[in-house]
CSV table of C-alpha atoms in Angstrom, one decimal:
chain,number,residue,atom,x,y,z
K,1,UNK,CA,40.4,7.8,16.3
K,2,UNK,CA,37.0,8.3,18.1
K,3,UNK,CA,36.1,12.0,17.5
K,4,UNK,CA,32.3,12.0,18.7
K,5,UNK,CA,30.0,10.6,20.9
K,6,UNK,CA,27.0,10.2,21.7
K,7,UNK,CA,25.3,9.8,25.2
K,8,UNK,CA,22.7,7.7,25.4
K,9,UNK,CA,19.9,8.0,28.7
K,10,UNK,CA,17.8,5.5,29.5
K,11,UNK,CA,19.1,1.3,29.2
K,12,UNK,CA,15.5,-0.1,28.7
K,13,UNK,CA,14.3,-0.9,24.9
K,14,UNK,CA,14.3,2.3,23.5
K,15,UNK,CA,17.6,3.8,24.9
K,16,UNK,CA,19.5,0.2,24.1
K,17,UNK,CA,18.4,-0.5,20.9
K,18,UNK,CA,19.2,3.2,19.7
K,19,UNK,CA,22.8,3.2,21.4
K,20,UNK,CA,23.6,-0.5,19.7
K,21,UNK,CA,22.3,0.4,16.2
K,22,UNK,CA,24.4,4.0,16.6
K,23,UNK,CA,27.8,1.8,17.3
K,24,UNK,CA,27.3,-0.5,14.8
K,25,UNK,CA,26.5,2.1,12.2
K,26,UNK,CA,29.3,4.6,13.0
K,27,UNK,CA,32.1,2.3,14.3
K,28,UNK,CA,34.0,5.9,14.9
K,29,UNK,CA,31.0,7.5,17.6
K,30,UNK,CA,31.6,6.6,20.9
K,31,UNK,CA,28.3,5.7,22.8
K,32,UNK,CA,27.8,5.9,26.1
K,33,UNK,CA,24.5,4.1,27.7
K,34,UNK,CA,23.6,5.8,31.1
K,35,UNK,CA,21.0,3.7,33.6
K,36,UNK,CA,19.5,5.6,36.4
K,37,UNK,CA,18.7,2.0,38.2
K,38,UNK,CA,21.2,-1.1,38.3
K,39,UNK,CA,18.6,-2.7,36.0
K,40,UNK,CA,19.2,-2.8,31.7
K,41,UNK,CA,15.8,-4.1,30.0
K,42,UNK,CA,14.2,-4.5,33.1
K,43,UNK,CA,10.9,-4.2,30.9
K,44,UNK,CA,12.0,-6.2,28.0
K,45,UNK,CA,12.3,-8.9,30.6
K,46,UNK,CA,8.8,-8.8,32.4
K,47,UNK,CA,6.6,-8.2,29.2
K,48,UNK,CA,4.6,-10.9,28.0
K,49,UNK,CA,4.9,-12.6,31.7
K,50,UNK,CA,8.9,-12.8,31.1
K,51,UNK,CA,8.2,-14.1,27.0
K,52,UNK,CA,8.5,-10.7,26.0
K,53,UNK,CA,6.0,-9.4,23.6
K,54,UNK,CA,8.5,-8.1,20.9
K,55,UNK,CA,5.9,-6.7,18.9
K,56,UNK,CA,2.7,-6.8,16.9
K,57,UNK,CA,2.3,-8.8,13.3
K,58,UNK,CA,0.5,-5.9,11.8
K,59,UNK,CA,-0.9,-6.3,7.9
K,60,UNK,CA,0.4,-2.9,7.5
K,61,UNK,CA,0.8,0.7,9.2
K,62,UNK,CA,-3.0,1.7,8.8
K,63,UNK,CA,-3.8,-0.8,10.9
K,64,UNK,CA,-0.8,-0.8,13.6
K,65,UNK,CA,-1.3,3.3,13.8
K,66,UNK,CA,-5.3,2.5,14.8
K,67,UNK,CA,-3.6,1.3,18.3
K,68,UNK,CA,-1.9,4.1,19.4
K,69,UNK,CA,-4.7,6.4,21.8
K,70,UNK,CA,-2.0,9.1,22.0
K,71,UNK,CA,0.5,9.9,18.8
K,72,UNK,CA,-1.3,8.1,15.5
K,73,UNK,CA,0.4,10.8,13.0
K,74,UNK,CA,3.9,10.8,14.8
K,75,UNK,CA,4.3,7.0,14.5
K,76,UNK,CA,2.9,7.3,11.1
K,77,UNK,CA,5.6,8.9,9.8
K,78,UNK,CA,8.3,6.6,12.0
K,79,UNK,CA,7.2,3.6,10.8
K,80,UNK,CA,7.7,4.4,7.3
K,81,UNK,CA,11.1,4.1,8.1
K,82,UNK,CA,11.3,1.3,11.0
K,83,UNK,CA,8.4,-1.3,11.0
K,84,UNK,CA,7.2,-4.4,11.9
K,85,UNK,CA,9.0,-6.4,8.9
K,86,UNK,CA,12.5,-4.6,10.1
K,87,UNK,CA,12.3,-5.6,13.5
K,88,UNK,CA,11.4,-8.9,12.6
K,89,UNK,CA,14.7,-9.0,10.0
K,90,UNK,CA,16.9,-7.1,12.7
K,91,UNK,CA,16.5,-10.4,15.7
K,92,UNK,CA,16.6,-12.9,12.8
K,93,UNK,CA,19.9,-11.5,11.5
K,94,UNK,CA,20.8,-12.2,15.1
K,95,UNK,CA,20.1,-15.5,15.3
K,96,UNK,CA,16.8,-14.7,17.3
K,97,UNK,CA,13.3,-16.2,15.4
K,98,UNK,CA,10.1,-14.6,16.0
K,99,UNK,CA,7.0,-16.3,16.0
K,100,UNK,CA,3.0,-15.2,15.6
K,101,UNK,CA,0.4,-16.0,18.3
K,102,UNK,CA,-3.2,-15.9,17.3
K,103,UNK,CA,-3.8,-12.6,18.6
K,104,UNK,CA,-1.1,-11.2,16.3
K,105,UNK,CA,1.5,-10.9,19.5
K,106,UNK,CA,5.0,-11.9,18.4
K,107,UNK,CA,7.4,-13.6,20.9
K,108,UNK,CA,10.6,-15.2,20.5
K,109,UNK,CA,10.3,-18.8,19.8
K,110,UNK,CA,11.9,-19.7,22.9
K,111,UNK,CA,9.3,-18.0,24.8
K,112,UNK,CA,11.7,-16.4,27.1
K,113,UNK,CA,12.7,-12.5,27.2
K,114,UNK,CA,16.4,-13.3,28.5
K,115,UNK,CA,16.8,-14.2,24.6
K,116,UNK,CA,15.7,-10.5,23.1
K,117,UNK,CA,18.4,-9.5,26.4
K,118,UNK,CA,21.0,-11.4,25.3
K,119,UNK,CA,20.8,-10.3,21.9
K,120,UNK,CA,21.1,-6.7,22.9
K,121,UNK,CA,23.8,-7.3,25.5
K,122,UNK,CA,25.9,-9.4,22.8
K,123,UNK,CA,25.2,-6.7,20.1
K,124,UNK,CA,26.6,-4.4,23.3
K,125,UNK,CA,29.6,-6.4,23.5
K,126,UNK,CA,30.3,-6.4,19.6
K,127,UNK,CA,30.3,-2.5,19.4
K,128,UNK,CA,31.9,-1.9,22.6
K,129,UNK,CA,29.2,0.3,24.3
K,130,UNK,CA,30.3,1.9,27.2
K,131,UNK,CA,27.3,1.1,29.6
K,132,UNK,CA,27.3,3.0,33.1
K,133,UNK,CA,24.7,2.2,35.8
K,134,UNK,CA,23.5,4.0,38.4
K,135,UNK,CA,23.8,7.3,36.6
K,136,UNK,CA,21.2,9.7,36.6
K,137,UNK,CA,21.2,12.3,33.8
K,138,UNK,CA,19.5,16.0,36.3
K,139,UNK,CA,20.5,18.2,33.4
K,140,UNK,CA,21.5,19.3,30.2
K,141,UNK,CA,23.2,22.5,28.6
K,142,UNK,CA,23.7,23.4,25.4
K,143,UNK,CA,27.4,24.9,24.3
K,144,UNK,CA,28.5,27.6,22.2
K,145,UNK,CA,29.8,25.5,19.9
K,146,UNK,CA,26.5,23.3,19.6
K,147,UNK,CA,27.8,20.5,21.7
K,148,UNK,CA,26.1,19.2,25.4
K,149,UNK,CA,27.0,18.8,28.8
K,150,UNK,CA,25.5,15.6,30.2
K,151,UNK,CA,24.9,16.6,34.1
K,152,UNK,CA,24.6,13.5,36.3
K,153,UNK,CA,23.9,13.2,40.1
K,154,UNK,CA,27.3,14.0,42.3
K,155,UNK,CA,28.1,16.8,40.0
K,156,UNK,CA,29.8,14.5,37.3
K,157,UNK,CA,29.5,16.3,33.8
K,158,UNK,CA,29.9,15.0,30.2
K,159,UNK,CA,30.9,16.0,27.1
K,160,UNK,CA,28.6,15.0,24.3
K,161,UNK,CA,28.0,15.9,20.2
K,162,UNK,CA,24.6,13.9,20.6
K,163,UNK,CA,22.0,13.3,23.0
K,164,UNK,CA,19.5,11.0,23.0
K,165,UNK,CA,16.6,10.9,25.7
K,166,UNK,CA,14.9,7.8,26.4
K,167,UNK,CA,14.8,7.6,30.1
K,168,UNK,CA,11.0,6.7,29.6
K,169,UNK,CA,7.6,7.8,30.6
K,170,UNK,CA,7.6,9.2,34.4
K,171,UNK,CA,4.3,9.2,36.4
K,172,UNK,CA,5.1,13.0,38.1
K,173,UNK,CA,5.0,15.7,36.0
K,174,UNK,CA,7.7,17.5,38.3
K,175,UNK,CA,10.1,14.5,37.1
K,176,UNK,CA,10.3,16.2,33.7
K,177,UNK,CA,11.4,19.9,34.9
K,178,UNK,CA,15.1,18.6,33.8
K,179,UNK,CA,13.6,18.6,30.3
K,180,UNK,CA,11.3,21.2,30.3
K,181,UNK,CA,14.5,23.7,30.5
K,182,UNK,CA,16.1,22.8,27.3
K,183,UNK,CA,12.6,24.8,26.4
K,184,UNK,CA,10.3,21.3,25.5
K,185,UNK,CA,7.0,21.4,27.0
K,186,UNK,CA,5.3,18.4,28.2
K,187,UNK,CA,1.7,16.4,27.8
K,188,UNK,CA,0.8,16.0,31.6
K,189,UNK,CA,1.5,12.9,32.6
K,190,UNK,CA,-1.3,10.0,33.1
K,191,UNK,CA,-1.4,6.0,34.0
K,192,UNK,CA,-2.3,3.4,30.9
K,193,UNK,CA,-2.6,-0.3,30.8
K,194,UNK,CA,-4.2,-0.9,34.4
K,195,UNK,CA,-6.6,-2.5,36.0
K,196,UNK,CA,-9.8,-2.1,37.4
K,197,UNK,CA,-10.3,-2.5,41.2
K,198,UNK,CA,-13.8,-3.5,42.6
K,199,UNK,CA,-13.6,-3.6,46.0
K,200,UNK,CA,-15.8,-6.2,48.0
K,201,UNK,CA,-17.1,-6.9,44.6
K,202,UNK,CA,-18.1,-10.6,45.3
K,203,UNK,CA,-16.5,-11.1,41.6
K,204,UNK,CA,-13.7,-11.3,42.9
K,205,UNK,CA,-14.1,-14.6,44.3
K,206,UNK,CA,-13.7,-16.0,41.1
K,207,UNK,CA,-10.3,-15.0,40.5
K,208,UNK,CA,-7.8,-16.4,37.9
K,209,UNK,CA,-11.1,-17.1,36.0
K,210,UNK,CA,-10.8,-15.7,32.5
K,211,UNK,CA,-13.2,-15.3,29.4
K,212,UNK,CA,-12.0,-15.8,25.7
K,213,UNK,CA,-13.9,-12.6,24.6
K,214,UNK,CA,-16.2,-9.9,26.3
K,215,UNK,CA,-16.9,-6.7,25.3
K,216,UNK,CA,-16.2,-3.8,28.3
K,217,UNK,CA,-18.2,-0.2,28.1
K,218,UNK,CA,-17.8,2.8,30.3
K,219,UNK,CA,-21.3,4.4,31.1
K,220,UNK,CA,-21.3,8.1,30.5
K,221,UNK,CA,-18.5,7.7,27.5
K,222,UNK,CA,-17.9,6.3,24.0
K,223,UNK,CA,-15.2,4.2,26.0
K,224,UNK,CA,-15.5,0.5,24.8
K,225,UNK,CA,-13.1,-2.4,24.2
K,226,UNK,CA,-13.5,-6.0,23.3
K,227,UNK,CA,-11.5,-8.9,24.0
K,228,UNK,CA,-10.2,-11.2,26.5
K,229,UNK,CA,-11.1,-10.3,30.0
K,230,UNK,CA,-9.0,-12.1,33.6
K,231,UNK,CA,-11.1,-12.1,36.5
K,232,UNK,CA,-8.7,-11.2,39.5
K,233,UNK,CA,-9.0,-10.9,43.5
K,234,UNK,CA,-9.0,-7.0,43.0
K,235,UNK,CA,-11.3,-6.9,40.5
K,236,UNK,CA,-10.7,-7.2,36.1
K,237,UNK,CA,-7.7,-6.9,34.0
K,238,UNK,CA,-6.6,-8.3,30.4
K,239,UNK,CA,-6.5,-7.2,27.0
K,240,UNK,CA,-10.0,-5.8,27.0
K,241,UNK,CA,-9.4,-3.8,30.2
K,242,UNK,CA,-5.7,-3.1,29.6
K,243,UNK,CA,-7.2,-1.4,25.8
K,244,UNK,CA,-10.0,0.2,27.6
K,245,UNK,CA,-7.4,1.9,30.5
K,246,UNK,CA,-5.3,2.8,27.7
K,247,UNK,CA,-7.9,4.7,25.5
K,248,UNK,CA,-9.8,6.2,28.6
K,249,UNK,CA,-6.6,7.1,30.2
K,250,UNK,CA,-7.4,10.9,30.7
K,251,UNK,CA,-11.4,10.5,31.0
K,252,UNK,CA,-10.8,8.1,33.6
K,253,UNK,CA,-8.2,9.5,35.5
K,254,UNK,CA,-10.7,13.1,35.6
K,255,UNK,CA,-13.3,10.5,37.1
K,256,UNK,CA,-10.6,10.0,39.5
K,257,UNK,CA,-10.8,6.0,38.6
K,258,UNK,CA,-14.6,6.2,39.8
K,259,UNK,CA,-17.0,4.7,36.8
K,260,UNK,CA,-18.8,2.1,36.2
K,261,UNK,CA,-18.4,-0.6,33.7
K,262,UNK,CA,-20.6,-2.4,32.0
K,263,UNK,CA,-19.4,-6.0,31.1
K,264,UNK,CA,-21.1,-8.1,28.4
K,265,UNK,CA,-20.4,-11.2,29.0
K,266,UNK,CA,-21.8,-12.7,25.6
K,267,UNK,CA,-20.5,-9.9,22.9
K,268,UNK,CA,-22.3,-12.2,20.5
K,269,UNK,CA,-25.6,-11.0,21.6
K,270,UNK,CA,-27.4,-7.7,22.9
K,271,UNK,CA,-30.5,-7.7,25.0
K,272,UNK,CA,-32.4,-7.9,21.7
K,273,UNK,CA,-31.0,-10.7,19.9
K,274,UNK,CA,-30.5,-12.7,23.0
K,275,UNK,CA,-34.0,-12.4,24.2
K,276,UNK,CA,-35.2,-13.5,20.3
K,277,UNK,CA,-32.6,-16.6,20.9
K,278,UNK,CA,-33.8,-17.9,24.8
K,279,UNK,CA,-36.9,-18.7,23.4
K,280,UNK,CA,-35.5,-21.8,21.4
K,281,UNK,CA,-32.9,-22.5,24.6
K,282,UNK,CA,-35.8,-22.5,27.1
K,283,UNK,CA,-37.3,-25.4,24.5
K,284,UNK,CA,-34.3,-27.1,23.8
K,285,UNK,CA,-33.4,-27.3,27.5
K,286,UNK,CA,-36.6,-28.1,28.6
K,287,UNK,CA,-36.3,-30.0,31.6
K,288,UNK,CA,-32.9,-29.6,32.3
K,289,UNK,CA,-31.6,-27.6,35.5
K,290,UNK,CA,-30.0,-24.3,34.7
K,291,UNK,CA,-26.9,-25.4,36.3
K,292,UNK,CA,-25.5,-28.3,34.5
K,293,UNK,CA,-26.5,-27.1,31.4
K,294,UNK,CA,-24.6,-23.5,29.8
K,295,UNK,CA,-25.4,-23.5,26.4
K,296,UNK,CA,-23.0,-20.3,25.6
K,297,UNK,CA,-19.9,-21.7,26.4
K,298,UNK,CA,-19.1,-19.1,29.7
K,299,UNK,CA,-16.5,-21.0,32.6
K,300,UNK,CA,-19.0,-23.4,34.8
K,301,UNK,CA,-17.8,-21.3,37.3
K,302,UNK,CA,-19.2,-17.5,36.2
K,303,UNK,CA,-22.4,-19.0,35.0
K,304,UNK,CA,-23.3,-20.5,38.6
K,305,UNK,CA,-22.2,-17.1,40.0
K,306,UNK,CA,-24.5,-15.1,37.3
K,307,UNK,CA,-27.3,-17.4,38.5
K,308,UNK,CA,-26.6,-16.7,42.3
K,309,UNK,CA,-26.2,-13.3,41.5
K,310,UNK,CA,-29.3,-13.2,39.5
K,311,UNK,CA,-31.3,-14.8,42.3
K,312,UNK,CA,-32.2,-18.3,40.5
K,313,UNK,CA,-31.6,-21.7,42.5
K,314,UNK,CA,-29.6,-23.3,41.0
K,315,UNK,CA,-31.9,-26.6,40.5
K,316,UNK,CA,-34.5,-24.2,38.4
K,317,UNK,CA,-35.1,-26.0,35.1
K,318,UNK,CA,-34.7,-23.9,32.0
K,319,UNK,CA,-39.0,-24.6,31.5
K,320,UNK,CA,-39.5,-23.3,35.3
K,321,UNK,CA,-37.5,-19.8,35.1
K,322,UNK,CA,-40.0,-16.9,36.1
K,323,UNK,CA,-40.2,-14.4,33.7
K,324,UNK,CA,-38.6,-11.8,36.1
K,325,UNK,CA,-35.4,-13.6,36.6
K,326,UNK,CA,-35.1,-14.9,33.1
K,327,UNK,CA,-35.3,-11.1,32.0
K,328,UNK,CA,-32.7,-10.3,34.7
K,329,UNK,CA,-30.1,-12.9,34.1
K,330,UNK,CA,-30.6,-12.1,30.3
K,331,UNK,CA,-29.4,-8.4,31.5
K,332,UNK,CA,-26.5,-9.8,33.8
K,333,UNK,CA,-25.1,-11.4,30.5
K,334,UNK,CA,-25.2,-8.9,28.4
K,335,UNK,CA,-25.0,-5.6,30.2
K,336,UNK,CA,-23.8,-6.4,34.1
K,337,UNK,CA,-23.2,-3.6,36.0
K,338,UNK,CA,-19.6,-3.1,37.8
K,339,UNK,CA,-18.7,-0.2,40.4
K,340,UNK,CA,-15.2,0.7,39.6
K,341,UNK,CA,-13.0,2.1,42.5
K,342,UNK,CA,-9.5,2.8,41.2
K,343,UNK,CA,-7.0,0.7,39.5
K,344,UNK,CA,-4.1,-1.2,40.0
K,345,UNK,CA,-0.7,-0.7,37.2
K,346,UNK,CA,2.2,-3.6,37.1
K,347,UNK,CA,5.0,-1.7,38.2
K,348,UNK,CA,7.8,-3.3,35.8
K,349,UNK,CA,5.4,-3.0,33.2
K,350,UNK,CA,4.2,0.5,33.8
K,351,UNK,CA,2.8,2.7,31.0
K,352,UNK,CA,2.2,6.5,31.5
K,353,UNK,CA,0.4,8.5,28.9
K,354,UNK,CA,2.4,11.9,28.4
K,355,UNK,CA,5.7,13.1,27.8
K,356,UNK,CA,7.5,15.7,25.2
K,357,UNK,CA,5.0,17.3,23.2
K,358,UNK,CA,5.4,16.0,19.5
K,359,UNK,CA,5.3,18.9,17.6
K,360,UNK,CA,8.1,19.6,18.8
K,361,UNK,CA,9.8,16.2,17.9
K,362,UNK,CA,11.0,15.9,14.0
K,363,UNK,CA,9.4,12.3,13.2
K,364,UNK,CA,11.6,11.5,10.8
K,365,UNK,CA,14.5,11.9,12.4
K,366,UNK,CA,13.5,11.6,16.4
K,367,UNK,CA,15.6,15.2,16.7
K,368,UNK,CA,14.5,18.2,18.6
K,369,UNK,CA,13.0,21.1,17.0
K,370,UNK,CA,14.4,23.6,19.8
K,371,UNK,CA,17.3,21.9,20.0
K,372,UNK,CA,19.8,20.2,17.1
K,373,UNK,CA,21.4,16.9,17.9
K,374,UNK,CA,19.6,16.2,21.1
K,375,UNK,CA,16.8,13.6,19.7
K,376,UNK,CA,14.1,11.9,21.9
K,377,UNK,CA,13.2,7.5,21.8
K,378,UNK,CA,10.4,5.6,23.3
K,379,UNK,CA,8.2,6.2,26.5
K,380,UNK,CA,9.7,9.9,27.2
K,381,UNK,CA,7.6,10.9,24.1
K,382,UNK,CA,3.5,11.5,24.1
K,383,UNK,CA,3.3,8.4,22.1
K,384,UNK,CA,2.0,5.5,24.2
K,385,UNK,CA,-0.1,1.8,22.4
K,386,UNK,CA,-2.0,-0.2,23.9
K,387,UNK,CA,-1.1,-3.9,25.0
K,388,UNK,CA,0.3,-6.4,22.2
K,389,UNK,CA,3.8,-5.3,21.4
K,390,UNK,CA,2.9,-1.6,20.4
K,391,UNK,CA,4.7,0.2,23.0
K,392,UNK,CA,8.3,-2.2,21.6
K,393,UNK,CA,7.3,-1.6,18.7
K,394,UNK,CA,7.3,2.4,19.4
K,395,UNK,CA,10.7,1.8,21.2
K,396,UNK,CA,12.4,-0.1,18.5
K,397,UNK,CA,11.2,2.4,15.7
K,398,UNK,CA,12.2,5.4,17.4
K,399,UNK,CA,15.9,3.9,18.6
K,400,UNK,CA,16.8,3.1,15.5
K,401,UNK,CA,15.8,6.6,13.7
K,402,UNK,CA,17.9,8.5,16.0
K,403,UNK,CA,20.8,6.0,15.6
K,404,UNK,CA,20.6,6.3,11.9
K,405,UNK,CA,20.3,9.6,12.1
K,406,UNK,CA,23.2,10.5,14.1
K,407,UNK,CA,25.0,8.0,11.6
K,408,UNK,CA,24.2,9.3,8.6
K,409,UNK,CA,25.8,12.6,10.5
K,410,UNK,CA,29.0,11.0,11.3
K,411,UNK,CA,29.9,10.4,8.1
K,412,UNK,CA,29.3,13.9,6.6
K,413,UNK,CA,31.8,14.9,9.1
């Protein structure tokens, strides 16, 4: 006989992972999984360009904590109890292999997100979750008798011995005043992981070209990332630019997404070194025109631009380069100037900065500390990690503390 439940909001990684672990655990709860769109995982399945980036191969929590901008101590604590090794174990006991990427990403081997869906939807099936879209939680109320009413759009109202929010990270913070009067307060909400937009920048006409490893800096901060970087037809994006947003996320939004950013396009080098190394290319090159011969390895295609940008024909032999543009395209590969004029965020794959203020979160458990047996997962928290599988790795953590939680509560009933 079922003689609690638990209502679950939010159907993305977080919310599901908590409300399947929760079933399986206490075969007597009933869960119920509300979605406010007609979409379950809709992030799950856009991550990683639809592979899914399930989460990080860390050597350890010191070093996975070190990507978090926002919540290092919080997730600390979590992952003591949830990490890397148990989500790993959890999809394998499922029939689901992960595999490793040089950059430490971890995607299923099939290399499509529908498999991590599946998963959840069969685990779904298993424990007979009660899943019910297009339902909104507005509000929540606390009973006499410690137990919740759920309010939904239309007026509906349920009954519930647990709540668990993980309706994700919203980018107004008006969306949170539902929230804010069970007493929580919230970190004001602010975009991470975007892009940078350079208007007109004639860059940009070099889209879809990318670079293994540059190194990014904001003038006027300590702001600086390096790593791969995707030329694109509104300005820069990947890893080095999605870290870089996600560090700088309330600087930059206070320079309302006006900066500029200095790209250098060698990391290997600064001005110094590489002015101490051009002697010995201008000899070995010699004779050799400037344009068919790159001796650092940059696409053909963003070392003709540098040179046209710098203001060198592109015939100039290496022996023939004036001292005034050598010491200028020296400074155009090392620090170029970019004038940044807003960004651009993924929808699907939208990260906000802000949420529930963590003090008032228990970490070990995921539970209120204003309000017993209503417990907070993923996004909705002012925990957010940078791109690689941090933010999953957040939402798998978190899910599964409140559904052992709420368990282990079960069964001293």
């Amino acid at each position: 006989m079922i003689h609690k439940r638990l209502v679950v909001a939010g159907g993305g990684a977080a919310g599901f992972f908590c409300a399947v672990n929760a079933a399986r655990l206490c075969p007597e709860l009933e869960v119920v999984l509300l979605e406010k769109t007609g979409k379950l995982l809709s992030k799950v399945k856009v991550s990683g360009g639809g592979r899914c980036n399930v989460t990080h191969a860390a050597p350890g929590i010191p070093y996975m904590v070190k990507r978090y901008p926002r919540g290092q101590n919080f997730v600390k604590k979590a992952f003591n109890h949830f990490f890397v090794p148990d989500t790993i174990q959890w999809f394998a006991d499922r029939g689901v292999a992960l595999k490793t990427e040089a950059d430490g990403r971890m995607f299923p081997v099939t290399d499509d997100s529908q498999t991590i869906i599946d998963c959840l939807l069969r685990e779904a099936d298993r424990y007979r979750l009660v899943i019910e879209m297009q339902q909104e939680v507005t509000g929540l109320h606390k009973m006499p008798d410690g137990t919740w009413e759920v309010y939904l759009q239309r007026g509906r109202v349920l009954k519930a011995d647990f709540v668990c929010i993980a309706a994700g990270g919203y980018a107004q913070a008006d969306k949170f005043a539902w929230l804010q009067q069970t007493g929580h307060s919230i970190a004001t909400p602010v975009p991470s992981l975007f892009t940078f937009n350079m208007p007109k920048h004639p860059i940009t006409a070099l889209m879809g070209v990318s670079v293994p490893e540059a190194q990014v800096k904001i003038t006027g901060t300590k702001l600086q990332e390096q790593g791969p970087l995707l030329i694109t037809h509104w300005g820069m994006s990947g890893p080095a630019i999605l870290r870089l947003s996600a560090w700088g996320a309330r600087e930059l939004q206070a320079m309302q997404y006006q900066f500029t950013a200095l790209v250098n396009w060698l990391p290997q080098y600064n001005e110094h070194s590489l002015r101490t190394a051009w002697q010995e290319l201008r000899l070995a090159m010699g004779g050799q025109p400037l344009k068919t011969k790159n001796p650092f390895g940059l696409p053909q295609r963003l070392w003709i631009f540098l040179l046209q940008h710098t203001g060198i024909p592109e015939e100039t032999r290496w022996a023939d380069l004036p001292a005034k543009e050598q010491n200028r395209l020296m400074k155009n590969l090392v620090s170029m100037e970019f004038p940044v004029q807003g960004k651009t965020t993924f929808k699907e794959e939208f990260v906000t900065s802000g949420g529930i203020t963590l003090s008032e979160i228990e970490a070990t458990t995921m539970e209120s500390r204003l309000a017993p047996n209503l417990f907070f997962a993923g996004e909705v928290m002012d925990v957010d990690g940078v791109t690689g599988g941090f933010n999953f790795q957040h939402a798998w953590t978190s899910g599964w503390i409140v559904a052992s939680t709420i368990a282990g509560r079960c069964m001293e009933v």
